[in-house]
mmCIF file of C-alpha atoms in Angstrom:
data_model
loop_
_atom_site.group_PDB
_atom_site.id
_atom_site.type_symbol
_atom_site.label_atom_id
_atom_site.label_comp_id
_atom_site.label_asym_id
_atom_site.label_seq_id
_atom_site.Cartn_x
_atom_site.Cartn_y
_atom_site.Cartn_z
ATOM 1 C CA UNK A 1 -0.006 0.037 0.046
ATOM 2 C CA UNK A 2 2.570 2.545 1.073
ATOM 3 C CA UNK A 3 5.034 1.213 -1.420
ATOM 4 C CA UNK A 4 2.342 1.715 -4.176
ATOM 5 C CA UNK A 5 1.802 5.338 -3.228
ATOM 6 C CA UNK A 6 5.591 5.952 -3.249
ATOM 7 C CA UNK A 7 6.051 4.170 -6.557
ATOM 8 C CA UNK A 8 3.303 6.191 -8.297
ATOM 9 C CA UNK A 9 4.654 9.464 -6.755
ATOM 10 C CA UNK A 10 8.253 8.754 -7.873
ATOM 11 C CA UNK A 11 7.136 7.682 -11.366
ATOM 12 C CA UNK A 12 5.219 10.753 -12.122
ATOM 13 C CA UNK A 13 7.901 12.913 -10.323
ATOM 14 C CA UNK A 14 10.540 11.545 -12.733
ATOM 15 C CA UNK A 15 8.265 12.066 -15.743
ATOM 16 C CA UNK A 16 7.604 15.560 -14.563
ATOM 17 C CA UNK A 17 11.267 16.337 -14.155
ATOM 18 C CA UNK A 18 11.944 15.163 -17.687
ATOM 19 C CA UNK A 19 9.263 17.360 -19.085
ATOM 20 C CA UNK A 20 10.466 20.255 -17.060
ATOM 21 C CA UNK A 21 13.952 19.777 -18.297
ATOM 22 C CA UNK A 22 12.869 19.637 -21.850
ATOM 23 C CA UNK A 23 10.653 22.771 -21.338
ATOM 24 C CA UNK A 24 13.583 24.750 -19.948
ATOM 25 C CA UNK A 25 15.811 23.434 -22.757
ATOM 26 C CA UNK A 26 13.315 24.645 -25.416
ATOM 27 C CA UNK A 27 12.788 28.033 -23.889
ATOM 28 C CA UNK A 28 16.522 28.532 -23.520
ATOM 29 C CA UNK A 29 17.049 27.444 -27.163
ATOM 30 C CA UNK A 30 14.294 29.637 -28.611
ATOM 31 C CA UNK A 31 15.276 32.373 -26.288
ATOM 32 C CA UNK A 32 18.425 32.694 -28.456
ATOM 33 C CA UNK A 33 16.336 33.196 -31.693
ATOM 34 C CA UNK A 34 15.401 36.780 -32.307
ATOM 35 C CA UNK A 35 11.958 37.428 -33.827
ATOM 36 C CA UNK A 36 11.673 39.345 -37.150
ATOM 37 C CA UNK A 37 9.261 41.824 -35.508
ATOM 38 C CA UNK A 38 11.894 42.947 -33.046
ATOM 39 C CA UNK A 39 9.240 43.605 -30.370
ATOM 40 C CA UNK A 40 9.844 42.818 -26.749
ATOM 41 C CA UNK A 41 7.573 40.572 -24.713
ATOM 42 C CA UNK A 42 6.037 43.688 -23.019
ATOM 43 C CA UNK A 43 5.336 45.239 -26.367
ATOM 44 C CA UNK A 44 3.845 42.033 -27.692
ATOM 45 C CA UNK A 45 1.660 41.629 -24.677
ATOM 46 C CA UNK A 46 0.427 45.201 -24.830
ATOM 47 C CA UNK A 47 -0.303 44.898 -28.539
ATOM 48 C CA UNK A 48 -2.385 41.690 -28.030
ATOM 49 C CA UNK A 49 -4.339 43.160 -25.215
ATOM 50 C CA UNK A 50 -5.130 46.261 -27.350
ATOM 51 C CA UNK A 51 -6.030 44.175 -30.421
ATOM 52 C CA UNK A 52 -8.593 42.366 -28.170
ATOM 53 C CA UNK A 53 -10.060 45.541 -26.815
ATOM 54 C CA UNK A 54 -8.519 45.113 -23.357
ATOM 55 C CA UNK A 55 -7.299 48.404 -21.771
ATOM 56 C CA UNK A 56 -7.626 47.762 -18.048
ATOM 57 C CA UNK A 57 -4.833 45.123 -17.755
ATOM 58 C CA UNK A 58 -1.322 46.104 -16.968
ATOM 59 C CA UNK A 59 1.832 44.357 -18.154
ATOM 60 C CA UNK A 60 4.508 44.232 -15.411
ATOM 61 C CA UNK A 61 7.896 42.597 -14.891
ATOM 62 C CA UNK A 62 8.295 40.042 -12.066
ATOM 63 C CA UNK A 63 11.231 38.010 -10.681
ATOM 64 C CA UNK A 64 12.019 34.324 -11.574
ATOM 65 C CA UNK A 65 12.428 32.043 -14.570
ATOM 66 C CA UNK A 66 9.246 30.907 -16.227
ATOM 67 C CA UNK A 67 7.293 32.560 -13.346
ATOM 68 C CA UNK A 68 4.984 34.286 -15.912
ATOM 69 C CA UNK A 69 1.287 34.357 -15.168
ATOM 70 C CA UNK A 70 -1.954 36.335 -15.441
ATOM 71 C CA UNK A 71 -3.470 37.685 -12.252
ATOM 72 C CA UNK A 72 -7.224 37.976 -12.752
ATOM 73 C CA UNK A 73 -7.715 39.818 -9.344
ATOM 74 C CA UNK A 74 -5.107 42.539 -9.938
ATOM 75 C CA UNK A 75 -5.686 42.427 -13.702
ATOM 76 C CA UNK A 76 -1.946 42.175 -14.531
ATOM 77 C CA UNK A 77 0.106 40.176 -16.978
ATOM 78 C CA UNK A 78 3.135 39.240 -14.999
ATOM 79 C CA UNK A 79 6.193 38.531 -17.214
ATOM 80 C CA UNK A 80 9.594 37.386 -16.006
ATOM 81 C CA UNK A 81 12.472 39.809 -16.769
ATOM 82 C CA UNK A 82 13.590 37.686 -19.601
ATOM 83 C CA UNK A 83 10.219 37.614 -21.266
ATOM 84 C CA UNK A 84 9.362 41.168 -20.380
ATOM 85 C CA UNK A 85 12.551 42.520 -22.062
ATOM 86 C CA UNK A 86 13.252 39.630 -24.497
ATOM 87 C CA UNK A 87 12.878 40.130 -28.226
ATOM 88 C CA UNK A 88 12.934 36.353 -29.139
ATOM 89 C CA UNK A 89 10.549 33.505 -29.872
ATOM 90 C CA UNK A 90 10.303 32.351 -26.325
ATOM 91 C CA UNK A 91 9.463 35.835 -25.086
ATOM 92 C CA UNK A 92 6.814 36.211 -27.800
ATOM 93 C CA UNK A 93 5.264 32.786 -27.152
ATOM 94 C CA UNK A 94 5.059 33.304 -23.329
ATOM 95 C CA UNK A 95 3.844 36.944 -23.485
ATOM 96 C CA UNK A 96 1.053 35.954 -25.933
ATOM 97 C CA UNK A 97 0.079 32.922 -23.978
ATOM 98 C CA UNK A 98 -0.378 34.953 -20.794
ATOM 99 C CA UNK A 99 -2.416 37.499 -22.665
ATOM 100 C CA UNK A 100 -4.520 34.621 -23.869
ATOM 101 C CA UNK A 101 -5.512 34.233 -20.191
ATOM 102 C CA UNK A 102 -6.430 37.942 -20.030
ATOM 103 C CA UNK A 103 -8.626 37.430 -23.181
ATOM 104 C CA UNK A 104 -10.301 34.456 -21.472
ATOM 105 C CA UNK A 105 -11.007 36.594 -18.498
ATOM 106 C CA UNK A 106 -12.409 39.484 -20.506
ATOM 107 C CA UNK A 107 -14.706 37.132 -22.545
ATOM 108 C CA UNK A 108 -15.785 35.134 -19.345
ATOM 109 C CA UNK A 109 -14.358 31.875 -20.731
ATOM 110 C CA UNK A 110 -16.298 29.255 -18.909
ATOM 111 C CA UNK A 111 -13.382 26.908 -17.996
ATOM 112 C CA UNK A 112 -11.389 29.808 -16.586
ATOM 113 C CA UNK A 113 -14.402 30.947 -14.465
ATOM 114 C CA UNK A 114 -14.788 27.403 -13.223
ATOM 115 C CA UNK A 115 -11.074 27.163 -12.313
ATOM 116 C CA UNK A 116 -11.217 30.481 -10.502
ATOM 117 C CA UNK A 117 -14.154 29.291 -8.365
ATOM 118 C CA UNK A 118 -12.244 26.095 -7.515
ATOM 119 C CA UNK A 119 -9.155 27.957 -6.298
ATOM 120 C CA UNK A 120 -10.199 28.626 -2.597
ATOM 121 C CA UNK A 121 -11.381 25.091 -1.901
ATOM 122 C CA UNK A 122 -8.380 23.675 -3.872
ATOM 123 C CA UNK A 123 -5.987 25.515 -1.659
ATOM 124 C CA UNK A 124 -7.638 23.826 1.366
ATOM 125 C CA UNK A 125 -7.694 20.343 -0.151
ATOM 126 C CA UNK A 126 -4.173 20.506 -1.318
ATOM 127 C CA UNK A 127 -2.946 21.417 2.147
ATOM 128 C CA UNK A 128 -5.091 18.800 4.072
ATOM 129 C CA UNK A 129 -5.875 15.886 1.758
ATOM 130 C CA UNK A 130 -2.592 13.923 2.028
ATOM 131 C CA UNK A 131 -2.405 14.237 5.806
ATOM 132 C CA UNK A 132 -6.036 13.069 6.178
ATOM 133 C CA UNK A 133 -5.480 10.198 3.748
ATOM 134 C CA UNK A 134 -2.478 9.110 5.775
ATOM 135 C CA UNK A 135 -4.500 9.213 8.976
ATOM 136 C CA UNK A 136 -7.257 7.217 7.332
ATOM 137 C CA UNK A 137 -4.767 4.621 6.140
ATOM 138 C CA UNK A 138 -3.204 4.465 9.536
ATOM 139 C CA UNK A 139 0.407 4.463 8.193
ATOM 140 C CA UNK A 140 3.558 6.291 9.342
ATOM 141 C CA UNK A 141 2.079 6.815 12.816
ATOM 142 C CA UNK A 142 -0.958 8.731 11.589
ATOM 143 C CA UNK A 143 -3.593 7.189 13.821
ATOM 144 C CA UNK A 144 -5.015 3.599 13.675
ATOM 145 C CA UNK A 145 -6.753 3.912 10.397
ATOM 146 C CA UNK A 146 -10.394 4.878 9.608
ATOM 147 C CA UNK A 147 -12.486 4.253 6.509
ATOM 148 C CA UNK A 148 -14.546 7.397 7.152
ATOM 149 C CA UNK A 149 -11.380 9.568 7.558
ATOM 150 C CA UNK A 150 -9.902 7.991 4.472
ATOM 151 C CA UNK A 151 -12.975 8.741 2.462
ATOM 152 C CA UNK A 152 -12.882 12.400 3.618
ATOM 153 C CA UNK A 153 -9.258 12.626 2.494
ATOM 154 C CA UNK A 154 -10.062 11.029 -0.922
ATOM 155 C CA UNK A 155 -12.856 13.532 -1.516
ATOM 156 C CA UNK A 156 -10.546 16.343 -0.720
ATOM 157 C CA UNK A 157 -7.981 14.962 -3.032
ATOM 158 C CA UNK A 158 -10.649 14.568 -5.724
ATOM 159 C CA UNK A 159 -11.111 18.336 -5.613
ATOM 160 C CA UNK A 160 -7.459 18.882 -6.292
ATOM 161 C CA UNK A 161 -7.574 16.355 -9.159
ATOM 162 C CA UNK A 162 -10.602 18.143 -10.639
ATOM 163 C CA UNK A 163 -8.666 21.368 -10.512
ATOM 164 C CA UNK A 164 -5.717 19.883 -12.493
ATOM 165 C CA UNK A 165 -8.154 18.585 -15.115
ATOM 166 C CA UNK A 166 -9.967 21.870 -15.435
ATOM 167 C CA UNK A 167 -6.721 23.574 -15.872
ATOM 168 C CA UNK A 168 -5.917 21.616 -19.040
ATOM 169 C CA UNK A 169 -8.491 23.254 -21.368
ATOM 170 C CA UNK A 170 -7.675 26.607 -19.837
ATOM 171 C CA UNK A 171 -3.921 26.316 -20.706
ATOM 172 C CA UNK A 172 -4.525 24.694 -24.093
ATOM 173 C CA UNK A 173 -7.044 27.406 -25.082
ATOM 174 C CA UNK A 174 -4.694 30.266 -23.940
ATOM 175 C CA UNK A 175 -2.003 28.820 -26.152
ATOM 176 C CA UNK A 176 -4.353 28.397 -29.056
ATOM 177 C CA UNK A 177 -5.481 32.000 -28.773
ATOM 178 C CA UNK A 178 -1.798 33.231 -28.581
ATOM 179 C CA UNK A 179 -0.707 31.223 -31.678
ATOM 180 C CA UNK A 180 -3.661 32.242 -33.640
ATOM 181 C CA UNK A 181 -3.099 35.960 -32.769
ATOM 182 C CA UNK A 182 0.657 35.686 -33.564
ATOM 183 C CA UNK A 183 -0.082 34.252 -36.946
ATOM 184 C CA UNK A 184 -2.868 36.601 -37.750
ATOM 185 C CA UNK A 185 -0.771 39.703 -36.981
ATOM 186 C CA UNK A 186 2.306 38.376 -38.896
ATOM 187 C CA UNK A 187 4.499 39.160 -35.923
ATOM 188 C CA UNK A 188 6.148 35.797 -36.456
ATOM 189 C CA UNK A 189 7.218 34.093 -39.650
ATOM 190 C CA UNK A 190 6.105 30.533 -40.365
ATOM 191 C CA UNK A 191 9.312 29.195 -39.007
ATOM 192 C CA UNK A 192 9.175 31.350 -35.845
ATOM 193 C CA UNK A 193 5.509 30.360 -35.403
ATOM 194 C CA UNK A 194 6.412 26.661 -35.471
ATOM 195 C CA UNK A 195 8.980 27.198 -32.821
ATOM 196 C CA UNK A 196 6.643 29.176 -30.642
ATOM 197 C CA UNK A 197 4.025 26.369 -31.044
ATOM 198 C CA UNK A 198 6.722 23.814 -29.954
ATOM 199 C CA UNK A 199 7.644 25.860 -26.869
ATOM 200 C CA UNK A 200 4.111 26.186 -25.761
ATOM 201 C CA UNK A 201 3.471 22.438 -26.367
ATOM 202 C CA UNK A 202 6.152 21.567 -23.813
ATOM 203 C CA UNK A 203 4.611 24.112 -21.369
ATOM 204 C CA UNK A 204 1.207 22.391 -21.827
ATOM 205 C CA UNK A 205 2.732 19.020 -21.198
ATOM 206 C CA UNK A 206 3.685 19.968 -17.630
ATOM 207 C CA UNK A 207 0.005 20.554 -16.882
ATOM 208 C CA UNK A 208 -0.930 17.332 -18.599
ATOM 209 C CA UNK A 209 1.595 15.316 -16.533
ATOM 210 C CA UNK A 210 0.195 16.885 -13.320
ATOM 211 C CA UNK A 211 -3.393 15.953 -14.310
ATOM 212 C CA UNK A 212 -2.505 12.359 -15.226
ATOM 213 C CA UNK A 213 -0.490 12.019 -12.030
ATOM 214 C CA UNK A 214 -3.306 13.218 -9.891
ATOM 215 C CA UNK A 215 -5.840 10.974 -11.620
ATOM 216 C CA UNK A 216 -3.714 7.975 -11.147
ATOM 217 C CA UNK A 217 -3.105 8.679 -7.462
ATOM 218 C CA UNK A 218 -6.830 9.263 -6.987
ATOM 219 C CA UNK A 219 -7.690 5.936 -8.718
ATOM 220 C CA UNK A 220 -5.162 4.172 -6.433
ATOM 221 C CA UNK A 221 -6.595 5.653 -3.270
ATOM 222 C CA UNK A 222 -10.160 4.622 -4.367
ATOM 223 C CA UNK A 223 -8.819 1.128 -4.976
ATOM 224 C CA UNK A 224 -7.478 0.953 -1.423
ATOM 225 C CA UNK A 225 -10.834 2.229 -0.019
ATOM 226 C CA UNK A 226 -12.865 -0.250 -2.054
ATOM 227 C CA UNK A 227 -10.502 -3.082 -1.062
ATOM 228 C CA UNK A 228 -10.851 -2.249 2.574
ATOM 229 C CA UNK A 229 -14.625 -2.108 2.338
ATOM 230 C CA UNK A 230 -14.668 -5.594 0.854
ATOM 231 C CA UNK A 231 -12.500 -6.860 3.644
#
């Protein structure tokens, strides 16, 4: 039982590390290829926002590598320094992708709205679910085990899993909007567009691995619960 949990965790941790390595490699590679437009990530982001009729979102620079994200509460497109100042394919792809989320927000894209509603409960479930599951299993000194407590932990973990699943269409759609806009505005050549698409593909894979990992772990917990009920 415990060995199974550890095995699944290690397997997907390894896969996740491999995808992350490839992602960083691609962004570093394409970060050395200048775009023909010569626009910085900041300029690309501001143009995409304007082209979509969005004027109440600010583009700002934040610390970190691949720390880029859109904040729907503050209405800011947060770009890492390399992306904010960069005039390369990686910067263009990331800046446009984050603006894709801003467009989703402005158009009330259903899956983004659902994900936003799940954030508060997901924060709680992520913090508590593993501890409650361990207590329910009665392993590693966490109590004597309880089917009721285990079920509560599984239900909490299911919320986290749902969040990872809902995140997938949100991320895929943001990339699709970014690539369509980049192509439509001719800010990237066909070769540059293919490289931007490749970079965003690897970024999307990180979310896919997280979702599959969570589903696999949830299925394993349910199997344990069902097995104990039969016993």
